Short mmCIF file of C-alpha atoms in Angstrom, two decimals:
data_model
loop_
_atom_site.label_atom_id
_atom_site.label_comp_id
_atom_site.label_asym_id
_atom_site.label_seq_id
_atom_site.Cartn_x
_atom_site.Cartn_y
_atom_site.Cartn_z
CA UNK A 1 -64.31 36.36 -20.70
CA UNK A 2 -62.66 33.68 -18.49
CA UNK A 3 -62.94 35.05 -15.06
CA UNK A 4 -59.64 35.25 -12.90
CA UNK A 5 -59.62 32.76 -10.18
CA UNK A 6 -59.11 34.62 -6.92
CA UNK A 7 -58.18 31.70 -4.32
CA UNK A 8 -55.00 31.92 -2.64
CA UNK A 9 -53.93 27.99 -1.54
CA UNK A 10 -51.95 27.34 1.29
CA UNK A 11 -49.37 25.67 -0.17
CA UNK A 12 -47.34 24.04 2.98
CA UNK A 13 -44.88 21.44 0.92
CA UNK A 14 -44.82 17.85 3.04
CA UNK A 15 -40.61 18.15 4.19
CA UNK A 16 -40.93 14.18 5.89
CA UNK A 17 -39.79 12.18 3.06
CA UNK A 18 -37.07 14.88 2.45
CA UNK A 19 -35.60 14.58 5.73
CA UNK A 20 -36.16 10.46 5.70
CA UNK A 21 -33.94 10.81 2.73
CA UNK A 22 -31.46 13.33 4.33
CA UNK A 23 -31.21 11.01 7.17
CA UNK A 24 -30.40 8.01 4.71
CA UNK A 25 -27.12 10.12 2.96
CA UNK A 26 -26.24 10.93 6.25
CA UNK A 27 -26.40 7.82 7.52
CA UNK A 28 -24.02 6.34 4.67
CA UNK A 29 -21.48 9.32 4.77
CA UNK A 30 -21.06 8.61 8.85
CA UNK A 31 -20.24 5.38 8.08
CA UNK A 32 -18.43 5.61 5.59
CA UNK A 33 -16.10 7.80 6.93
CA UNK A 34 -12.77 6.76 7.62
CA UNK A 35 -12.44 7.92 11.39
CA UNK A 36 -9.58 5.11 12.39
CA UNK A 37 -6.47 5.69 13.61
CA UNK A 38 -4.33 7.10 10.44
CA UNK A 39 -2.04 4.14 9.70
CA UNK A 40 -2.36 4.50 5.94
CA UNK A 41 -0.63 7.46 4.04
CA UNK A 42 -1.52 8.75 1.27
CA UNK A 43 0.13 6.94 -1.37
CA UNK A 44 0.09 6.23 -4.90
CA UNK A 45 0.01 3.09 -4.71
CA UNK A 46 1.90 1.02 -8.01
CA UNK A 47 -0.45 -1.32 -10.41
CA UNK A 48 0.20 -4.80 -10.45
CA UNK A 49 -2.65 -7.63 -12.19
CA UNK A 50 -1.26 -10.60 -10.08
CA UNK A 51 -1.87 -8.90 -6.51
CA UNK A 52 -4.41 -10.80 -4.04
CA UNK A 53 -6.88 -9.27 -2.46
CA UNK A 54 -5.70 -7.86 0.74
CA UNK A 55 -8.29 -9.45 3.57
CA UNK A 56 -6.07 -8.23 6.24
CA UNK A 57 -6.65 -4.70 5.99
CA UNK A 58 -9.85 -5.03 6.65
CA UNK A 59 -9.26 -7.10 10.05
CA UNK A 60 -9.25 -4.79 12.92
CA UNK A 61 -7.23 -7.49 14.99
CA UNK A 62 -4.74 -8.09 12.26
CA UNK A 63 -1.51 -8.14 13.60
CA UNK A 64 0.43 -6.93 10.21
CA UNK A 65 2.77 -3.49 10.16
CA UNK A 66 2.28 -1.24 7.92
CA UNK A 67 5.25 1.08 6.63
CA UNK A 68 4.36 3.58 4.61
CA UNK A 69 6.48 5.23 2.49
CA UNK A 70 5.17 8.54 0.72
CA UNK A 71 5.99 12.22 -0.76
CA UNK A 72 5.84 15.12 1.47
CA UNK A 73 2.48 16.87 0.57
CA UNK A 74 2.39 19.19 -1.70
CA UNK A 75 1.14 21.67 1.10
CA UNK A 76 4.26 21.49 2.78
CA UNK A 77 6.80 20.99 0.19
CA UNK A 78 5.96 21.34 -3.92
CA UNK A 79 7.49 19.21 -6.01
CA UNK A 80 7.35 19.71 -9.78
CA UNK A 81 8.45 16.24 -10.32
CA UNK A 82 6.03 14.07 -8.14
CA UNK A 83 3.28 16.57 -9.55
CA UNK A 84 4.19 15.49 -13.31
CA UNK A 85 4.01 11.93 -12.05
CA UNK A 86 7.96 11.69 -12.72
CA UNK A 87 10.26 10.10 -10.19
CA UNK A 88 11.37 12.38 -7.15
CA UNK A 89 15.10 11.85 -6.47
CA UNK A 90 15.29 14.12 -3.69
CA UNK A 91 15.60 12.11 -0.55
CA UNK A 92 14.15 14.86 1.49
CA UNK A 93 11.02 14.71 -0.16
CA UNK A 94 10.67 10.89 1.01
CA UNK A 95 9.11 10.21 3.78
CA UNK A 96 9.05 6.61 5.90
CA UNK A 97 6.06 6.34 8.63
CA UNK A 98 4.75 3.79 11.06
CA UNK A 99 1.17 4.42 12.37
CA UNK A 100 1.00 8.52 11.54
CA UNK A 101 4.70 8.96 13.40
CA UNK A 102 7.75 9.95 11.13
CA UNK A 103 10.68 7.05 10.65
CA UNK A 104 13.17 8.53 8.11
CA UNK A 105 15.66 8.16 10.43
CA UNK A 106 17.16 4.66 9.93
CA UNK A 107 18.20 4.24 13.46
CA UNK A 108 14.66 5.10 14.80
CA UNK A 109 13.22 2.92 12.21
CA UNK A 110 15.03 0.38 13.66
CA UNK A 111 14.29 0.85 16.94
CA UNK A 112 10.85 0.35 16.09
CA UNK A 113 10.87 -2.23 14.41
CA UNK A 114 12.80 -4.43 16.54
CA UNK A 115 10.04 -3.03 19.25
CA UNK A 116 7.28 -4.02 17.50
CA UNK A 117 8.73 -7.66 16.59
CA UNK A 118 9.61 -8.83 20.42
CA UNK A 119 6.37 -10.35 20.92
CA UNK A 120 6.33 -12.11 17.43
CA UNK A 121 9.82 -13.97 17.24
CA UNK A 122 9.94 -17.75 17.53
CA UNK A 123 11.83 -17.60 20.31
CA UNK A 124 11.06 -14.72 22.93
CA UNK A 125 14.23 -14.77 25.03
CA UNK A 126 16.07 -14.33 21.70
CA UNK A 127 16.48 -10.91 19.64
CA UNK A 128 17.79 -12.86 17.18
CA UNK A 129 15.75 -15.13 16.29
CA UNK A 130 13.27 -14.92 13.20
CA UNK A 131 10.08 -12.38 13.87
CA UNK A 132 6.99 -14.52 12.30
CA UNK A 133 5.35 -10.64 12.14
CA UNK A 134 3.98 -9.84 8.75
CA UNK A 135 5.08 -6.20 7.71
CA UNK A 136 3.75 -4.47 4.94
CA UNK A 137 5.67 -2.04 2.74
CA UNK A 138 3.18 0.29 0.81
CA UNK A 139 5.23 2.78 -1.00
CA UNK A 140 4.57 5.22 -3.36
CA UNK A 141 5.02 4.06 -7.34
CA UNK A 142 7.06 7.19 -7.90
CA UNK A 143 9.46 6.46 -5.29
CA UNK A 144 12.89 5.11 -5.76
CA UNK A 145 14.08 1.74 -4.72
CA UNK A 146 16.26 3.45 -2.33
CA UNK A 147 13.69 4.50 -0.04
CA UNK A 148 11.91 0.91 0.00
CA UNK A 149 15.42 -0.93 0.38
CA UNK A 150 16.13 1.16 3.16
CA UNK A 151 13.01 -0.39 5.16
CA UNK A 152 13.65 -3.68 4.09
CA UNK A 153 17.08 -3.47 5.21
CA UNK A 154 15.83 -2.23 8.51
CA UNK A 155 13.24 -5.67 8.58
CA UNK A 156 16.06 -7.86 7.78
CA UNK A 157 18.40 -6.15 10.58
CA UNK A 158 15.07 -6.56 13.11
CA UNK A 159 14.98 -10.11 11.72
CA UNK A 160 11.16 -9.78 10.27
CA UNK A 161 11.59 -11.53 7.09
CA UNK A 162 7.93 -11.69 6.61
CA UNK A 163 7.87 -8.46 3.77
CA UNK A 164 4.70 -7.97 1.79
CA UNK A 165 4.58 -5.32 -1.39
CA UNK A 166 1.74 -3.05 -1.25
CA UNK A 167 -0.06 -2.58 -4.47
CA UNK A 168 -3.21 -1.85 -6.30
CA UNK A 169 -5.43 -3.64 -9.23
CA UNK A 170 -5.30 -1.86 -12.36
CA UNK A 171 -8.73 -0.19 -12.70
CA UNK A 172 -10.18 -1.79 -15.38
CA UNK A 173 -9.70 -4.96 -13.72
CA UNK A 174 -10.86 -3.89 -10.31
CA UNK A 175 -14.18 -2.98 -11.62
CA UNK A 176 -14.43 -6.41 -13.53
CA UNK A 177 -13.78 -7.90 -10.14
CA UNK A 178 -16.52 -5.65 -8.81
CA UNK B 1 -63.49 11.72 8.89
CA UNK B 2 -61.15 9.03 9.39
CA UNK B 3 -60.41 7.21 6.39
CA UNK B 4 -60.36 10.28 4.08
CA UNK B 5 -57.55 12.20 5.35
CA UNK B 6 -54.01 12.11 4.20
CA UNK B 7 -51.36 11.03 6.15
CA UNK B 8 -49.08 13.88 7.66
CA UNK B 9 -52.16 16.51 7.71
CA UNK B 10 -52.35 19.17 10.49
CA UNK B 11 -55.19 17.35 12.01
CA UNK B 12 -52.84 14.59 12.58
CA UNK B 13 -50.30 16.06 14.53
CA UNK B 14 -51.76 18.46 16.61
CA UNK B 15 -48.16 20.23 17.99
CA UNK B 16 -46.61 21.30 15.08
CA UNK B 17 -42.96 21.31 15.04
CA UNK B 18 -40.69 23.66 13.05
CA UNK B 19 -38.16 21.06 11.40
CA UNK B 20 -36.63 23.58 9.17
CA UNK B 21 -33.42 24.06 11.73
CA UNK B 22 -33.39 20.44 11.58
CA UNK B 23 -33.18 20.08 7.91
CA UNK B 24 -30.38 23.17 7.97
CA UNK B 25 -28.53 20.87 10.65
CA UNK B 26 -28.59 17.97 8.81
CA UNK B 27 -27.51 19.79 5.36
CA UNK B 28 -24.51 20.73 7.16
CA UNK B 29 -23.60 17.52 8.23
CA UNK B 30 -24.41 15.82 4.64
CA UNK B 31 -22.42 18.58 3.25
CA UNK B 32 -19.41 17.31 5.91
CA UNK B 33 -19.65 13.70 5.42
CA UNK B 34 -20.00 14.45 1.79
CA UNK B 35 -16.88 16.37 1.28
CA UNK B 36 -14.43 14.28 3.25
CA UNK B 37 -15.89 11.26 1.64
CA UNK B 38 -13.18 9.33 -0.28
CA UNK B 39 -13.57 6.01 -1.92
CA UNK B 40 -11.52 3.70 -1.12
CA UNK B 41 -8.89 2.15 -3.44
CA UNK B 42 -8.88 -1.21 -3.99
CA UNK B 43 -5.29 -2.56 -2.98
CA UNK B 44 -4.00 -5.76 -2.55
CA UNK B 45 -0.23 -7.43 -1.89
CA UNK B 46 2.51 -9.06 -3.39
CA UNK B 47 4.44 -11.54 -1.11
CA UNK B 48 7.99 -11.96 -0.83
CA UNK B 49 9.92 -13.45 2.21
CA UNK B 50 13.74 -12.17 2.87
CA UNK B 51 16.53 -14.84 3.24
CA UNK B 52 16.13 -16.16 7.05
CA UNK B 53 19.69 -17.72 7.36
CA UNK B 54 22.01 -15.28 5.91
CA UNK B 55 24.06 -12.30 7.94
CA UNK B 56 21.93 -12.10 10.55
CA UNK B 57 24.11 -13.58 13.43
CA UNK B 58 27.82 -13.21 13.78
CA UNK B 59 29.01 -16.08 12.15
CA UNK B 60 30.00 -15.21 8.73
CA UNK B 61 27.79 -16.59 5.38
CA UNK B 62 29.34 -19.03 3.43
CA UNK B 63 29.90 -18.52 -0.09
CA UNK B 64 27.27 -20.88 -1.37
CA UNK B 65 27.19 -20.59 -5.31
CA UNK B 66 23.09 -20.55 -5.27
CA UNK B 67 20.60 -21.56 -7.67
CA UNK B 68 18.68 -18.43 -8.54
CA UNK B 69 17.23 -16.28 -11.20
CA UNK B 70 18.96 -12.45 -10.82
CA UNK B 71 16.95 -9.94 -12.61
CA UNK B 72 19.24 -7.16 -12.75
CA UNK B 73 17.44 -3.45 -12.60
CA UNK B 74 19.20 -0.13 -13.66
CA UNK B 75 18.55 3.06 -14.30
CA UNK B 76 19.46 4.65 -17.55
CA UNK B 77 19.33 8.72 -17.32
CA UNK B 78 20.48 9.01 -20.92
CA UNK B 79 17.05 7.45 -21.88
CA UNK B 80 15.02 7.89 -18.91
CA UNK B 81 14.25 4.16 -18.66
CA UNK B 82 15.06 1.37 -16.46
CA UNK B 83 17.04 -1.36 -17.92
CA UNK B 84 16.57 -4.74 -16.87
CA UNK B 85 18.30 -8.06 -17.56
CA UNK B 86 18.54 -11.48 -16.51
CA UNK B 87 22.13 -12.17 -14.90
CA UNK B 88 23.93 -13.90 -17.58
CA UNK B 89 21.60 -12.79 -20.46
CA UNK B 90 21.41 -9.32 -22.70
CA UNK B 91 19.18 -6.64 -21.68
CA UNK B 92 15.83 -6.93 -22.71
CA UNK B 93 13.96 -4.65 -24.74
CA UNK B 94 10.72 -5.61 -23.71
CA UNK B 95 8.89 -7.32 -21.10
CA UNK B 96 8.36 -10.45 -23.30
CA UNK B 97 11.86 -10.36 -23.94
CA UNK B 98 12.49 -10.30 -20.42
CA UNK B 99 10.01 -12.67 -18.81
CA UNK B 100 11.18 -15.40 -21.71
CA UNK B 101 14.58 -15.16 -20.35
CA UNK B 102 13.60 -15.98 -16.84
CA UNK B 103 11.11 -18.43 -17.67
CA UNK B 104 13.64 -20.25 -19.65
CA UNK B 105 16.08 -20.42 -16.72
CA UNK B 106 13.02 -21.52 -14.96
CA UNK B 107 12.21 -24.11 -17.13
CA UNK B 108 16.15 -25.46 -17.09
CA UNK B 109 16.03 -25.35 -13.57
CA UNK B 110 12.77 -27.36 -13.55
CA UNK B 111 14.23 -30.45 -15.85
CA UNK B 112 17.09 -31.02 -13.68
CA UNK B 113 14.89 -31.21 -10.65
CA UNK B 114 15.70 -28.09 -9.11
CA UNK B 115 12.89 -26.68 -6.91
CA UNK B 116 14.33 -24.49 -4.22
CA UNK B 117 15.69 -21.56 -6.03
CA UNK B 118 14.57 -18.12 -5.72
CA UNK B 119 13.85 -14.86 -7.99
CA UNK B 120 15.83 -12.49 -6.63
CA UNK B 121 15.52 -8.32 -7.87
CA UNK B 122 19.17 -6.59 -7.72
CA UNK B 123 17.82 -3.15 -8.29
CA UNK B 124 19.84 0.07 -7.97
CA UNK B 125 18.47 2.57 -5.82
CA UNK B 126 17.58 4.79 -8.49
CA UNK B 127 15.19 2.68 -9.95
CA UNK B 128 11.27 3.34 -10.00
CA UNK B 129 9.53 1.06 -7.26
CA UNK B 130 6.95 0.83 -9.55
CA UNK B 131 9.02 -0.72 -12.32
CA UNK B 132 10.50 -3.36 -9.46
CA UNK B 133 7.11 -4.46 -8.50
CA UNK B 134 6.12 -4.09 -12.35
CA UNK B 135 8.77 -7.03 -12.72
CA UNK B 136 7.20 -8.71 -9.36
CA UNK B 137 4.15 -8.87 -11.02
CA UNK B 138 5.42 -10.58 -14.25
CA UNK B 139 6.77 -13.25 -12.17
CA UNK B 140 3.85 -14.00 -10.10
CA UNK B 141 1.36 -13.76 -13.48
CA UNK B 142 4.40 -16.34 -14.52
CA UNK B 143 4.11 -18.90 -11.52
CA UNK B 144 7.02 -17.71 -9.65
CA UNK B 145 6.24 -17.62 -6.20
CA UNK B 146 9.68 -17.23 -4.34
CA UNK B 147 10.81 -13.44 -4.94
CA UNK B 148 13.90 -12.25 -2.97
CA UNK B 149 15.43 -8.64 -2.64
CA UNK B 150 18.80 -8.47 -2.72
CA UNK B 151 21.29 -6.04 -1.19
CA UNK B 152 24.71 -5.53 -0.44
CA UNK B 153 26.04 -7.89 2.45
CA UNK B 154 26.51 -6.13 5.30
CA UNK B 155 29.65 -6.18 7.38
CA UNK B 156 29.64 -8.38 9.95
CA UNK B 157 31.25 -7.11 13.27
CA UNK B 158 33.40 -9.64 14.21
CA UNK B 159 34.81 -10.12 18.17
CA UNK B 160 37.88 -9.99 18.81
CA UNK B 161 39.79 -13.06 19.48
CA UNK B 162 40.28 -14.05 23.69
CA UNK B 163 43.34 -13.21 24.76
#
């Protein structure tokens, strides 16, 4: 009869490649976090196979404008429609934003925009002269034209003429391109 | 005996440290990072440039007849669906209907010579923006580079006359 080992091991389980490891994820989460200044919305952003690769966004220095035009969230105000990925007609559910602050009013819009082109136009002493600012409209797929035309019509009246048409690679694509 | 022990053994480290609030710590913040993590999407631009020289000072346009290619975008709530056509054309039914039309205005405009004309997207306010840069991005795939909004001229406050 097989006897019945009696040793008890202290079994103390080595935790230093563990935490090496933690340390690692942790590492790549903190950078990877996006803890910038919130000029970027949350948009669904429309598909499009000829768009370039947007270098700029990734310059901190860049001196592009970014107007973002997105649906309310859906903590604040459901929507059926923008849920079903249908087009949301209801202008109050539209939003237009500059750098995290609200510019659905037109005026105000304006105001800012003719603000942020001073330094840019060709000739300084002149508000009407041409702003060589690029601006950036990144607006949502589902929103009407409306929305978009009203911030280009507020670039044209601040004399930016410089418009760019946010947009995103189809996936399939994107992961070709790596 | 030195040379026979393994590496991180008691004998090693004399002051033992308790790491296991260290390890809770840093599960918390991997847990943090982890959740707010979002990859980014990959996004890119389209260019287009609005029309420098027209209404913008107090003088009023002229009424140049202009070379250009109007793609005219409505939308259609009997069939949920935008309609699109090039100005002087039928609507088309597809986008190869569609992009044939403009590229053979393109092509006309290209035998006589013409280089300086632009695309320009008359869209109604109702439309999609994803169906106008849908159309955007069949003229870029299609070598057309110069893509124009257009909108209603505004009114252009005129001064009154001296007295």
């Amino acid at each position: 009869m097989a006897k019945k080992l009696d040793v008890q091991e202290d079994i103390t389980p080595n935790l230093i490649p563990m935490i090496d490891i933690m340390f690692l994820l942790l590492l790549f989460f903190m950078l990877g976090a996006d803890m910038g200044q919130r000029e970027l919305e949350e948009v669904r952003l429309p598909l499009a196979r000829s768009v370039k690769e947007d270098k700029e966004s990734k310059e901190r220095t860049s001196d592009r404008l970014t107007i973002n035009i997105y649906h309310v969230y859906e903590k604040e105000t459901p929507c059926p429609a923008y849920k079903k990925g249908e087009i949301c007609r209801e202008e109050k559910h539209w939003r237009i934003a500059i750098k995290g602050v609200d510019y659905t009013n037109s005026e105000e819009l304006l105001k800012r925009l003719q603000l942020e082109a001073q330094d840019y136009r060709a000739d300084p002493n002149n508000p009407k002269s041409p702003c060589e600012r690029p601006v950036q409209v990144r607006a949502d797929r589902q929103a009407p034209y409306s929305e978009v035309q009203k911030a280009i019509a507020m670039c044209a009246r601040a004399m930016i003429y410089k418009i760019e048409c946010g947009a995103a690679r189809p996936p399939d694509e994107a992961n070709a391109k790596g | 005996m030195a040379g026979t022990q393994n590496i991180g053994e008691t004998s090693d480290n004399p002051v033992a440290i308790n790491v296991v609030a260290m390890v809770d710590v840093i599960f918390c913040l991997c847990i943090f990072f982890m959740c707010s993590f979002h990859f980014k999407q990959l996004e890119g631009k389209i260019e287009s440039h609005l029309p420098k020289d027209r209404g913008l000072d107090s003088t009023p346009a002229s009424s140049i007849v202009k070379d250009e290619i109007r793609v005219i975008m409505r939308w259609d709530p009997g069939s949920n669906a935008t309609l699109r056509k090039v100005k002087g054309h039928e609507y088309a039914g597809s986008d190869e209907e569609l992009i044939a039309a403009i590229c053979g205005m393109r092509d006309n405009y290209e035998q006589e010579g013409k280089t300086d004309w632009p695309l320009t997207i008359d869209a109604e306010g109702d439309v999609p923006w994803e169906e106008v840069i849908h159309v955007m991005d069949l003229c870029k795939q299609n070598r057309i580079e110069r893509i124009e909004f257009g909108a209603p001229e505004r009114e252009i406050e005129r001064q009154a006359p001296p007295a």
